[in-house]
Coordinates of C-alpha atoms in Angstrom, one line a residue:
M215 CA 7.7 18.4 2.6
T216 CA 5.0 18.2 0.2
L217 CA 5.3 18.9 -3.6
F218 CA 3.3 22.0 -3.4
K219 CA 5.5 23.4 -0.9
Q220 CA 8.8 22.5 -2.9
I221 CA 7.3 23.9 -5.9
A222 CA 6.0 26.9 -4.4
I223 CA 9.1 27.5 -2.5
M224 CA 11.4 27.2 -5.8
L225 CA 9.0 29.7 -7.7
S226 CA 8.7 32.0 -5.2
I227 CA 12.6 32.4 -4.5
F228 CA 12.8 32.6 -8.4
L229 CA 10.2 35.5 -8.5
I230 CA 11.8 37.5 -5.6
I231 CA 15.1 37.4 -7.1
I232 CA 13.8 38.5 -10.5
L233 CA 11.9 41.3 -8.6
S234 CA 14.9 42.2 -6.7
T235 CA 16.9 42.2 -9.8
V236 CA 14.7 44.8 -11.4
L237 CA 14.4 46.5 -7.9
I238 CA 18.1 47.3 -8.0
L239 CA 18.3 48.3 -11.2
N240 CA 15.7 50.6 -11.5
F241 CA 17.5 52.2 -8.1
Q242 CA 20.7 52.0 -9.9
S243 CA 19.2 53.9 -13.0
A244 CA 17.4 56.4 -10.5
N245 CA 20.8 56.7 -8.9
D246 CA 22.7 57.6 -12.0
G247 CA 20.3 60.0 -13.0
V248 CA 20.4 61.9 -10.1
Q249 CA 24.3 62.3 -10.2
K250 CA 23.6 63.4 -13.9
R251 CA 21.1 65.8 -12.9
L252 CA 23.4 67.3 -10.4
F253 CA 26.0 67.8 -12.8
E254 CA 23.8 69.3 -15.5
D255 CA 22.0 71.5 -13.0
A256 CA 25.7 72.8 -11.7
K257 CA 26.6 73.3 -15.5
N258 CA 23.4 75.3 -16.5
T259 CA 23.6 77.5 -13.5
A260 CA 27.6 77.9 -14.1
S261 CA 26.7 78.9 -18.0
S262 CA 23.7 81.3 -17.4
L263 CA 25.4 82.8 -14.0
S264 CA 28.8 83.5 -15.9
L265 CA 26.7 85.6 -18.6
S266 CA 25.2 87.5 -16.0
L267 CA 28.4 88.1 -14.3
G268 CA 30.0 89.6 -17.6
S269 CA 27.4 92.4 -17.5
A270 CA 28.8 93.6 -14.3
N271 CA 32.0 94.8 -16.2
G272 CA 34.2 93.6 -13.1
D273 CA 32.3 95.1 -10.3
I274 CA 32.7 93.0 -7.4
T275 CA 29.6 94.2 -5.4
M276 CA 27.4 93.5 -8.3
M277 CA 28.9 90.2 -9.2
S278 CA 28.5 89.1 -5.3
T279 CA 25.1 90.4 -5.5
M280 CA 24.4 88.4 -8.3
I281 CA 26.0 85.0 -6.9
N282 CA 24.1 85.3 -3.7
A283 CA 20.9 85.6 -5.4
N284 CA 21.3 82.4 -7.6
F285 CA 22.7 80.5 -4.4
D286 CA 19.9 81.6 -2.2
S287 CA 17.5 80.2 -4.9
G288 CA 19.1 77.0 -5.7
N289 CA 20.6 73.8 -3.8
Y290 CA 24.5 74.2 -4.3
Q291 CA 26.9 72.9 -2.1
F292 CA 29.2 76.2 -3.3
I293 CA 29.5 78.8 -6.0
S294 CA 33.0 80.5 -6.3
L295 CA 34.5 83.1 -8.3
E296 CA 38.1 82.9 -9.3
D297 CA 39.9 85.7 -11.2
I298 CA 42.6 84.9 -13.9
D299 CA 45.2 84.5 -11.4
G300 CA 43.4 81.9 -9.8
K301 CA 42.5 83.8 -6.8
T302 CA 39.6 83.5 -5.3
V303 CA 37.2 87.0 -5.7
Y304 CA 34.0 85.9 -4.1
S305 CA 32.6 82.5 -2.7
R306 CA 29.4 81.3 -1.2
K307 CA 29.5 77.6 0.4
A308 CA 26.5 76.1 2.0
D309 CA 26.2 75.3 5.8
I310 CA 26.3 71.7 6.9
Q311 CA 23.0 70.3 6.8
N312 CA 21.0 67.2 8.4
I313 CA 20.6 64.9 5.5
N314 CA 16.9 63.5 5.4
A315 CA 18.2 59.7 5.1
P316 CA 19.5 56.9 7.4
D317 CA 23.5 56.7 8.0
W318 CA 23.4 52.8 6.3
F319 CA 21.9 54.4 3.3
I320 CA 24.1 57.3 3.1
N321 CA 27.3 55.1 3.6
L322 CA 25.7 52.3 1.1
V323 CA 24.9 54.9 -1.6
N324 CA 28.0 57.2 -2.6
I325 CA 26.9 60.3 -4.5
K326 CA 29.4 62.5 -6.1
A327 CA 28.5 66.1 -7.3
P328 CA 30.8 67.1 -10.3
I329 CA 32.3 70.7 -10.1
A330 CA 30.8 72.7 -13.2
S331 CA 33.0 75.4 -14.5
A332 CA 32.5 78.4 -16.9
N333 CA 34.5 81.5 -18.1
V334 CA 33.2 85.1 -17.1
S335 CA 34.4 87.8 -19.4
A336 CA 33.4 91.4 -20.2
G337 CA 33.3 91.7 -23.9
W338 CA 36.3 90.3 -25.1
S339 CA 38.4 90.7 -21.5
P340 CA 38.3 87.7 -19.1
I341 CA 37.3 88.4 -16.0
G342 CA 37.9 84.9 -14.1
I343 CA 36.1 81.5 -13.7
L344 CA 33.0 80.7 -12.3
N345 CA 32.9 77.1 -10.1
V346 CA 29.5 75.4 -9.3
Q347 CA 28.9 72.4 -7.3
S348 CA 25.2 71.2 -6.3
D349 CA 24.1 70.0 -3.0
I350 CA 24.0 66.7 -2.4
S351 CA 22.1 66.6 0.6
Y352 CA 19.2 67.1 -1.2
A353 CA 20.2 64.6 -3.8
Y354 CA 20.5 61.8 -0.7
S355 CA 16.9 62.8 0.5
Q356 CA 15.6 62.5 -3.2
L357 CA 17.3 59.1 -3.7
Y358 CA 16.0 57.8 -0.6
S359 CA 12.6 58.9 -1.1
I360 CA 12.8 57.1 -4.4
L361 CA 14.2 53.9 -2.9
K362 CA 11.0 53.9 -0.5
N363 CA 8.8 54.2 -3.2
L364 CA 10.4 51.5 -5.1
I365 CA 10.5 49.1 -2.1
I366 CA 6.7 49.6 -1.5
S367 CA 5.8 49.3 -4.9
F368 CA 7.8 46.1 -5.5
S369 CA 6.9 44.8 -2.2
I370 CA 2.5 44.9 -3.3
L371 CA 3.8 43.5 -6.8
T372 CA 5.8 40.8 -5.0
I373 CA 2.7 40.1 -2.5
I374 CA 0.4 40.1 -5.7
A375 CA 2.4 38.0 -7.6
L376 CA 3.0 35.4 -5.0
V377 CA -0.7 35.0 -4.3
V378 CA -1.2 34.6 -8.2
L379 CA 1.3 32.0 -8.2
Y380 CA -0.1 30.4 -5.3
L381 CA -3.3 30.1 -6.9
L382 CA -2.1 28.9 -10.2
I383 CA 0.2 26.1 -8.4
H384 CA -2.9 25.3 -6.2
A385 CA -5.0 24.8 -9.4
V386 CA -2.5 23.0 -11.1
L387 CA -1.6 20.3 -8.6
K388 CA -5.5 20.2 -7.2
P389 CA -5.7 16.6 -9.0
L390 CA -2.5 15.7 -7.3
K391 CA -4.2 16.4 -3.7
Q392 CA -6.8 14.0 -4.5
V393 CA -4.4 11.3 -5.5
Q394 CA -2.7 11.8 -2.3
L395 CA -6.1 11.6 -0.4
Q396 CA -6.8 8.4 -2.3
A397 CA -3.5 6.9 -1.5
E398 CA -3.6 7.6 2.0
A399 CA -7.3 6.0 1.9
V400 CA -5.5 2.9 0.3
A401 CA -3.3 2.6 2.9
R402 CA -5.9 2.5 5.5
N403 CA -7.5 0.0 3.3
E404 CA -10.4 2.2 2.2
F405 CA -12.0 1.9 -1.2
I406 CA -12.1 5.2 -2.6
T407 CA -12.6 5.9 -6.3
Q408 CA -11.9 9.4 -7.7
T409 CA -14.4 10.7 -9.8
N410 CA -12.6 13.7 -11.1
I411 CA -10.4 12.8 -13.9
P412 CA -7.6 15.4 -14.3
N413 CA -6.9 16.9 -17.8
T414 CA -3.3 16.6 -17.4
K415 CA -1.7 13.5 -19.0
E416 CA 0.4 12.5 -16.0
F417 CA -1.9 12.8 -13.4
K418 CA -4.6 11.3 -15.5
D419 CA -2.7 8.0 -15.6
V420 CA -1.8 8.1 -12.2
V421 CA -5.9 8.5 -11.4
V422 CA -6.9 5.9 -13.6
G423 CA -4.3 3.2 -12.3
M424 CA -5.2 4.1 -8.9
N425 CA -8.9 4.0 -9.4
T426 CA -8.4 0.6 -11.2
M427 CA -6.4 -1.0 -8.5
V428 CA -9.0 0.2 -6.1
Q429 CA -11.8 -1.4 -8.1
K430 CA -9.9 -4.8 -8.1
V431 CA -9.6 -4.7 -4.4
K432 CA -13.2 -3.9 -3.8
V433 CA -14.2 -6.5 -6.3
M434 CA -12.1 -8.9 -4.4
F435 CA -13.5 -8.1 -0.8
D436 CA -17.2 -8.4 -2.5
K437 CA -16.5 -11.9 -4.0
G438 CA -15.0 -13.1 -0.6
N439 CA -18.2 -11.4 1.3
E440 CA -20.2 -13.2 -1.1
E441 CA -18.5 -16.4 -1.0
L442 CA -18.2 -16.2 2.8
K443 CA -21.9 -15.5 3.2
R444 CA -22.6 -18.7 1.0
Q445 CA -20.3 -20.9 2.8
K446 CA -21.7 -19.9 6.1
E447 CA -25.1 -20.5 5.1
L448 CA -24.1 -23.9 4.0
E449 CA -22.1 -24.7 7.0
Y450 CA -24.3 -22.9 9.7
I451 CA -27.9 -23.2 8.3
D452 CA -30.2 -26.1 8.1
P453 CA -31.6 -26.0 4.6
D454 CA -35.0 -27.2 5.3
T455 CA -35.7 -25.5 8.5
K456 CA -33.5 -22.5 7.8
L457 CA -32.6 -23.0 11.6
K458 CA -29.0 -22.9 12.8
N459 CA -27.4 -26.4 12.9
R460 CA -24.9 -28.4 15.3
K461 CA -21.9 -26.5 13.8
Y462 CA -23.2 -23.4 14.6
L463 CA -24.0 -24.3 18.2
I464 CA -20.4 -26.0 18.8
D465 CA -19.0 -23.0 17.6
K466 CA -21.1 -20.3 19.6
L467 CA -20.9 -22.1 22.8
P468 CA -17.7 -20.7 23.8
S469 CA -18.9 -17.5 24.3
Y470 CA -21.5 -18.9 26.9
L471 CA -19.2 -20.9 28.7
K472 CA -16.7 -18.4 29.9
I473 CA -15.6 -16.4 33.0
D474 CA -17.1 -13.2 31.9
A475 CA -19.9 -14.2 30.0
S476 CA -23.2 -12.0 30.0
S477 CA -25.0 -15.0 31.3
K478 CA -23.4 -17.1 33.8
G479 CA -25.8 -20.3 33.1
G480 CA -29.1 -21.5 31.8
I481 CA -31.0 -24.4 30.0
L482 CA -29.9 -26.5 27.2
M483 CA -33.1 -28.0 25.8
M484 CA -32.6 -31.1 23.6
V485 CA -35.8 -32.1 21.5
A486 CA -35.7 -35.6 19.7
V487 CA -38.8 -36.3 17.1
S488 CA -39.8 -39.9 17.0
G489 CA -41.9 -42.0 14.5
V490 CA -40.4 -40.1 11.6
I491 CA -40.2 -43.2 9.6
E492 CA -44.0 -44.0 10.0
A493 CA -45.0 -40.6 9.4
N494 CA -43.1 -40.7 6.1
E495 CA -45.1 -43.8 5.1
K496 CA -48.2 -42.1 6.1
I497 CA -48.3 -38.7 5.0
G498 CA -44.9 -38.7 2.5
H499 CA -41.7 -36.8 2.7
R500 CA -42.9 -33.5 1.4
D501 CA -45.6 -33.1 4.5
V502 CA -43.1 -34.3 7.1
D503 CA -40.5 -31.6 5.7
G504 CA -43.5 -29.2 6.0
L505 CA -44.0 -30.6 9.8
F506 CA -40.5 -30.0 10.8
C507 CA -40.8 -26.5 9.4
E508 CA -44.1 -25.6 11.7
I509 CA -41.8 -27.2 14.5
A510 CA -38.9 -24.9 13.7
E511 CA -41.3 -21.8 14.4
I512 CA -42.7 -23.2 17.4
F513 CA -39.2 -23.2 18.7
N514 CA -38.4 -19.8 17.3
S515 CA -41.6 -18.5 18.9
F516 CA -41.1 -19.6 22.4
A517 CA -37.1 -19.2 22.5
G518 CA -37.5 -15.9 21.2
N519 CA -38.6 -14.4 24.8
Y520 CA -35.0 -15.1 25.9
F521 CA -32.2 -12.9 24.7
N522 CA -29.2 -14.5 22.9
S523 CA -31.1 -17.8 22.5
I524 CA -30.1 -20.3 19.9
V525 CA -32.3 -22.8 18.2
A526 CA -30.3 -25.3 16.0
R527 CA -31.0 -28.7 14.2
M528 CA -28.7 -31.3 15.3
N529 CA -29.4 -34.1 13.2
G530 CA -32.7 -35.2 11.2
T531 CA -34.8 -36.0 14.1
E532 CA -33.2 -34.1 17.1
F533 CA -33.0 -30.0 17.8
S534 CA -31.5 -28.2 20.6
I535 CA -32.7 -24.9 22.2
L536 CA -30.1 -23.1 24.4
L537 CA -31.9 -20.5 26.8
P538 CA -29.4 -18.4 28.9
D539 CA -30.7 -17.1 32.0
C540 CA -33.6 -19.3 32.3
N541 CA -34.2 -21.4 35.4
D542 CA -35.6 -24.9 35.9
E543 CA -39.4 -23.9 36.7
E544 CA -39.3 -21.7 33.7
A545 CA -37.9 -24.6 31.6
T546 CA -40.2 -26.9 32.4
D547 CA -43.1 -24.8 31.7
L548 CA -41.9 -23.8 28.3
A549 CA -41.1 -27.5 27.5
Q550 CA -44.5 -28.6 28.4
A551 CA -46.1 -25.7 26.2
I552 CA -43.4 -26.8 23.2
R553 CA -44.8 -30.4 23.7
D554 CA -48.2 -29.6 23.6
S555 CA -47.5 -26.9 20.7
I556 CA -45.9 -29.8 18.6
N557 CA -48.5 -32.3 19.3
E558 CA -51.3 -29.9 18.0
A559 CA -49.1 -29.7 14.8
I560 CA -48.6 -33.4 14.5
E561 CA -52.5 -34.1 14.9
K562 CA -53.4 -31.5 12.1
K563 CA -51.0 -33.3 9.9
G564 CA -53.1 -36.6 10.4
L565 CA -50.7 -38.0 12.3
E566 CA -51.1 -40.1 15.9
T567 CA -49.2 -38.7 18.9
D568 CA -48.4 -42.0 20.4
V569 CA -46.6 -43.1 17.2
T570 CA -45.1 -39.8 16.3
F571 CA -44.2 -37.5 19.4
V572 CA -41.2 -35.4 20.9
S573 CA -39.1 -36.0 23.8
I574 CA -37.7 -33.1 25.7
G575 CA -34.5 -33.4 27.7
L576 CA -33.6 -30.5 30.0
Y577 CA -30.2 -29.5 31.4
E578 CA -29.4 -26.5 33.7
Y579 CA -26.0 -25.7 32.9
N580 CA -23.5 -23.1 34.2
Y581 CA -20.5 -21.2 32.6
T582 CA -17.8 -23.5 34.2
Q583 CA -18.8 -26.6 32.1
N584 CA -16.8 -27.4 28.7
I585 CA -18.6 -28.0 25.3
A586 CA -18.3 -31.7 25.4
K587 CA -19.4 -32.4 29.1
L588 CA -22.4 -30.1 28.2
L589 CA -23.4 -31.8 25.2
S590 CA -23.1 -35.4 26.8
L591 CA -25.3 -34.6 29.8
S592 CA -27.8 -32.9 27.5
D593 CA -28.2 -35.9 25.3
N594 CA -28.2 -38.1 28.5
A595 CA -31.3 -35.8 29.7
L596 CA -32.9 -36.5 26.6
A597 CA -32.1 -40.2 27.0
Q598 CA -33.9 -40.0 30.1
A599 CA -37.0 -38.0 28.6
K600 CA -37.6 -40.5 26.1
F601 CA -38.2 -43.4 28.9
S602 CA -40.2 -40.7 30.8
D603 CA -44.4 -40.7 30.8
S604 CA -44.3 -36.9 30.1
K605 CA -41.5 -37.5 27.8
I606 CA -40.0 -34.6 29.5
H607 CA -36.7 -34.9 32.0
L608 CA -35.0 -32.3 33.7
D609 CA -31.2 -32.9 35.0
H610 CA -29.2 -30.1 37.0
A611 CA -25.5 -29.1 36.7
Q612 CA -23.4 -29.9 39.6
S613 CA -22.9 -26.4 41.3
A614 CA -19.5 -25.2 41.0
T615 CA -17.9 -25.4 44.4
E616 CA -17.1 -21.4 46.0
V617 CA -14.0 -20.9 47.7
M618 CA -15.9 -18.3 49.7
G619 CA -19.3 -16.8 50.1
R620 CA -20.7 -13.9 48.0
D621 CA -20.7 -11.4 51.0
A622 CA -16.8 -12.4 51.4
W623 CA -16.4 -12.0 47.6
R624 CA -17.9 -8.3 47.9
E625 CA -15.5 -7.4 50.8
I626 CA -12.4 -8.3 48.9
I627 CA -13.4 -6.8 45.5
N628 CA -14.3 -3.7 47.3
K629 CA -11.3 -3.5 49.2
A630 CA -9.4 -4.5 45.6
I631 CA -11.2 -1.3 43.7
E632 CA -10.3 1.2 46.5
R633 CA -6.9 0.1 46.9
N634 CA -6.0 -0.2 43.5
G635 CA -5.6 -4.1 44.2
F636 CA -5.3 -5.3 40.5
E637 CA -2.0 -6.1 38.4
F638 CA -1.6 -6.6 34.9
L639 CA -0.4 -9.9 33.5
S640 CA 0.6 -10.0 29.8
Y641 CA 0.3 -13.3 27.6
K642 CA 2.0 -13.0 24.0
A643 CA 0.3 -13.4 20.7
V644 CA 3.5 -14.5 18.3
D645 CA 3.8 -14.5 14.6
T646 CA 5.2 -18.2 14.0
R647 CA 6.8 -17.6 10.6
T648 CA 8.9 -14.6 12.2
K649 CA 8.8 -15.9 15.6
K650 CA 8.2 -12.2 17.1
D651 CA 5.6 -10.8 19.5
V652 CA 2.7 -9.3 17.6
H653 CA 1.3 -7.8 20.6
N654 CA 0.6 -8.4 24.1
A655 CA -2.8 -9.5 25.5
L656 CA -3.3 -8.1 28.9
S657 CA -5.1 -9.6 31.7
I658 CA -5.4 -8.8 35.3
S659 CA -5.2 -10.6 38.9
M660 CA -6.3 -9.3 42.2
S661 CA -4.4 -8.9 45.3
V662 CA -6.0 -8.2 48.9
D663 CA -4.2 -8.5 52.0
S664 CA -1.1 -10.6 50.8
Q665 CA -3.8 -13.0 48.7
T666 CA -3.8 -13.3 45.1
Y667 CA -6.6 -14.3 42.9
S668 CA -6.9 -15.2 39.4
F669 CA -8.8 -13.6 36.7
G670 CA -10.6 -17.0 36.4
Q671 CA -11.2 -17.1 40.4
F672 CA -12.6 -13.4 41.0
M673 CA -14.4 -12.2 37.7
A674 CA -17.4 -14.6 37.8
P675 CA -18.4 -13.3 41.6
A676 CA -17.7 -10.2 40.8
N677 CA -20.0 -10.2 37.6
Q678 CA -22.5 -12.0 39.8
A679 CA -22.3 -9.2 42.6
G680 CA -22.5 -6.6 40.2
Y681 CA -19.0 -5.2 40.2
G682 CA -18.0 -5.9 36.6
H683 CA -18.3 -2.6 35.2
D684 CA -16.6 -1.2 38.3
I685 CA -13.4 -3.6 37.9
Y686 CA -13.1 -2.7 34.0
N687 CA -13.3 1.0 34.9
K688 CA -10.7 0.5 37.5
I689 CA -8.5 -1.3 34.8
L690 CA -8.9 1.6 32.3
E691 CA -8.0 4.2 34.9
M692 CA -5.0 1.9 35.7
I693 CA -3.7 1.8 31.9
F694 CA -4.2 5.5 31.4
I695 CA -3.6 7.2 34.8
Q696 CA -1.0 4.8 36.4
P697 CA 0.4 2.9 33.3
D698 CA 2.9 0.1 33.9
M699 CA 6.0 1.1 32.5
R700 CA 7.2 -2.4 32.0
L701 CA 5.0 -2.2 28.7
K702 CA 6.8 0.8 27.4
D703 CA 7.3 1.0 23.5
S704 CA 5.2 -2.1 23.3
T705 CA 1.9 -3.1 21.7
C706 CA -0.9 -4.1 24.0
S707 CA -4.4 -5.3 23.8
L708 CA -7.2 -5.1 26.2
R709 CA -10.4 -7.4 25.5
L710 CA -13.4 -5.6 26.7
P711 CA -16.8 -7.6 27.3
Y712 CA -20.2 -7.1 25.5
D713 CA -22.0 -5.9 28.5
Y714 CA -19.2 -3.2 29.7
L715 CA -19.2 -1.8 26.1
D716 CA -23.1 -1.9 25.4
S717 CA -23.2 0.4 28.3
K718 CA -23.7 4.5 27.7
E719 CA -21.4 5.2 30.7
T720 CA -18.6 3.2 29.3
Y721 CA -18.3 5.3 26.5
L722 CA -18.4 8.7 28.3
H723 CA -15.9 7.1 30.9
M724 CA -13.5 6.5 28.1
L725 CA -14.0 9.9 26.6
K726 CA -13.2 11.3 29.8
L727 CA -9.8 9.2 30.2
F728 CA -9.0 9.8 26.7
E729 CA -8.9 13.4 26.6
S730 CA -7.0 13.7 30.2
H731 CA -4.6 10.9 29.5
A732 CA -4.4 9.3 26.2
S733 CA -1.2 11.4 24.9
K734 CA 0.5 10.2 27.7
L735 CA 0.2 6.5 27.1
P736 CA 3.4 5.1 27.1
F737 CA 2.4 2.0 24.4
K738 CA 0.1 1.3 21.9
L739 CA -3.1 0.0 22.7
I740 CA -5.7 -1.9 20.9
F741 CA -9.3 -2.4 22.1
E742 CA -10.6 -6.0 21.5
M743 CA -14.5 -5.9 21.0
P744 CA -16.6 -8.9 20.7
D745 CA -17.7 -10.0 17.1
K746 CA -21.5 -10.0 18.3
L747 CA -21.3 -6.2 19.3
I748 CA -19.0 -5.3 16.2
S749 CA -21.1 -7.1 13.8
Q750 CA -24.4 -5.1 14.5
E751 CA -22.8 -1.9 13.2
S752 CA -24.9 0.4 15.6
E753 CA -24.7 3.8 16.5
T754 CA -22.4 2.7 19.5
I755 CA -20.2 1.0 17.4
A756 CA -19.6 4.3 15.2
Q757 CA -18.8 6.4 18.3
Y758 CA -16.2 3.6 19.5
K759 CA -14.7 4.0 16.1
E760 CA -14.8 7.5 15.9
L761 CA -13.4 7.9 19.4
F762 CA -10.7 5.3 18.9
E763 CA -9.5 6.9 15.5
K764 CA -9.2 10.3 17.4
Y765 CA -7.0 9.5 20.0
G766 CA -4.8 6.9 17.8
F767 CA -6.2 3.5 19.2
E768 CA -7.1 0.4 17.2
M769 CA -9.9 -1.6 17.5
A770 CA -10.0 -5.3 17.3
V771 CA -12.3 -8.4 17.0
F772 CA -12.5 -11.2 19.2
E773 CA -14.9 -14.4 19.5
F774 CA -15.0 -14.5 15.9
I775 CA -17.1 -17.2 14.4
G776 CA -18.5 -15.3 11.2
E777 CA -22.1 -15.6 12.1
S778 CA -23.0 -12.2 10.2
H779 CA -25.2 -12.0 7.3
D780 CA -22.9 -9.5 5.8
Y781 CA -19.1 -9.0 6.2
K782 CA -18.8 -5.6 5.0
Y783 CA -18.8 -4.2 8.8
L784 CA -15.1 -5.5 8.7
Q785 CA -14.5 -3.1 5.6
D786 CA -16.2 -0.2 7.3
L787 CA -14.7 -0.7 10.8
R788 CA -11.3 -2.1 9.6
P789 CA -10.2 -3.9 12.7
A790 CA -6.2 -4.8 13.2
Y791 CA -7.1 -8.4 13.4
I792 CA -9.7 -11.0 14.1
K793 CA -9.3 -13.5 16.9
G794 CA -11.1 -16.8 16.7
E795 CA -10.8 -19.8 18.7
V796 CA -8.7 -22.6 17.4
D797 CA -11.6 -25.0 17.1
Y798 CA -13.1 -22.7 15.1
Y799 CA -10.4 -22.3 12.3
L800 CA -9.8 -26.2 12.4
N801 CA -13.5 -26.9 12.1
Q802 CA -13.7 -24.4 9.0
S803 CA -13.7 -25.9 5.2
E804 CA -11.2 -24.9 3.1
Q805 CA -13.8 -22.8 1.1
S806 CA -14.7 -20.7 4.1
L807 CA -11.5 -20.0 5.3
S808 CA -10.3 -19.0 1.7
A809 CA -13.3 -16.7 1.4
L810 CA -12.4 -15.3 5.0
R811 CA -8.8 -14.7 3.9
L812 CA -9.6 -13.0 0.7
I813 CA -11.8 -10.6 2.8
T814 CA -8.9 -9.9 5.6
D815 CA -6.2 -9.8 3.1
S816 CA -8.2 -7.1 0.9
V817 CA -8.6 -4.6 3.8
G818 CA -5.2 -5.8 6.0
I819 CA -6.6 -7.7 8.7
S820 CA -4.6 -10.5 10.4
L821 CA -6.2 -13.5 11.7
I822 CA -5.2 -15.0 15.0
A823 CA -5.9 -18.2 16.5
T824 CA -6.6 -18.3 20.6
G825 CA -6.1 -21.0 23.0
A826 CA -3.5 -23.2 20.8
M827 CA -1.8 -25.0 23.5
N828 CA 0.7 -27.4 21.7
M829 CA 2.6 -27.9 18.8
E830 CA 0.4 -30.7 17.1
T831 CA -2.0 -28.1 17.2
L832 CA 0.3 -25.2 15.8
E833 CA 0.8 -27.5 12.6
E834 CA -2.6 -28.0 11.7
L835 CA -3.0 -24.1 12.0
K836 CA -0.1 -23.8 9.6
K837 CA -2.0 -26.1 7.0
K838 CA -5.1 -23.5 7.5
D839 CA -2.5 -20.7 6.6
I840 CA -3.1 -19.4 10.2
Y841 CA 0.4 -18.2 11.6
I842 CA -0.4 -15.9 14.5
V843 CA -1.2 -17.8 17.6
Q844 CA -2.0 -16.7 21.4
G845 CA -1.8 -19.8 24.3
R846 CA 0.4 -21.9 26.0
V847 CA 2.3 -22.9 22.6
T848 CA 3.8 -19.4 22.5
E849 CA 5.9 -20.4 25.7
I850 CA 7.8 -22.8 23.6
L851 CA 8.4 -20.9 20.3

């Protein structure tokens, strides 16, 4: 219960007790007044009527007429006249009347009407005694009417008092509400500074303290952000040409060499500049550096026509150009155009192209290759190019052996989609410090006609056949419509690829599923999104964030290599964790990892290493302060 409610209830009860006490006292006073008035009325009537009866000189007929006249004109229970011997000479008694008040009121309020007496005499001769009692039915009606009016007036007063009390408490505790909102924001790792400082000393001290803490955390994040940007520029950017470097290419290649990559292959172009020593001697280092900058611009202009291409400087004289979805014919034409453009730039510098020239090795890769093999075969193509007359050489990757043809795959995948032939598999992410599971990373297998296919077997043919979106739609439907109850009360993560998330239809499909089934999901779900998409801070990402927060889901980052120009998107999106390959963490400098941890610690983001295969790797990660891992090593922890 909130402090506002506690204070409001306590003061409201206190106010109601006070008003109720005043109401009871007022009613009691009215009751005493009514009973006193009953006696006074009876006493006054007895006194005045006894004088009148004395003038009748004992005439019973005249006295009875006087008694009847008074009885009929007033509210009396009875009037009686007794002689000096105590015998009743004449009496008049009221008929039984319905009291205009409820029974509970009559039983609760006890009204007694006293009998007033007066001597009746004719001169000095006593005639008798006159007894008068007022009618209590009239008193009950009057008193009940008074009670109703008191209740109505006090109810109105109570309501007004409670409203005023509510407004006063709200005004007094308004700064506390702002403190509460600020505290909740801090718990969500949001940096909110309260500008309205309350005048109440206790609240003021709390607000100033909270603001100071938030400012310190924000400064810590900003320092980490600036340091990480500086380190990434040092680690990923060639200082002379401003191109990416070899380290960037190696860290980035895993996202191109995977089963569900948006591109299934392409060309890796290796370019070597020969005759640099001679060029330095002839035109000087400064002009040679200018030549390399011009060559870099040539590479960027030609590579810009290919989505997600990478231009990197591998060393002082060698460059690489990764061209996804580029075929061998396009690559050969492109290599010739690049060679001709570079030769033209060399000649403009006053150099001879038979002394200073470029060699271009082209290697047609596919997603099944690993990084070491890709770079080795690309270097081999470059070596062949140096001995070629055209200085251009193309090598092809050995085609992956397919288990079956595309038509067969289409038929199997169609059956699996129609028959819900997918089954979830889970791989643990474990905190090595506590040996506890952090979450279960979900993957799927496909079963059709008693044959089971792993994700690695069927996903690539599915993407090539255009079934990728359909499969991920089916996966989401299985999670929300037919959830696996073995995962009940656990935390699970689902990795979604760039192409699938970048589709507007995906957002609408998720929205429809969430509206109908999100509240019934028996486990906590985290959606993992590629850093390449999240770091864009696009409207699409903002929509996903709002959608996930609305239905209680978290988002996380995978394929993180820190290539963004600014890391404030981590503060804005606040992912649950960041997943990066083991090699990424191990190859980072201590300065880069320290800056990254400074950012993530300030906003409550965990770092997770994927692909940890053995205990030796695990020990190396611990030295880097990376303790949460996913991979084969979790099976032996």
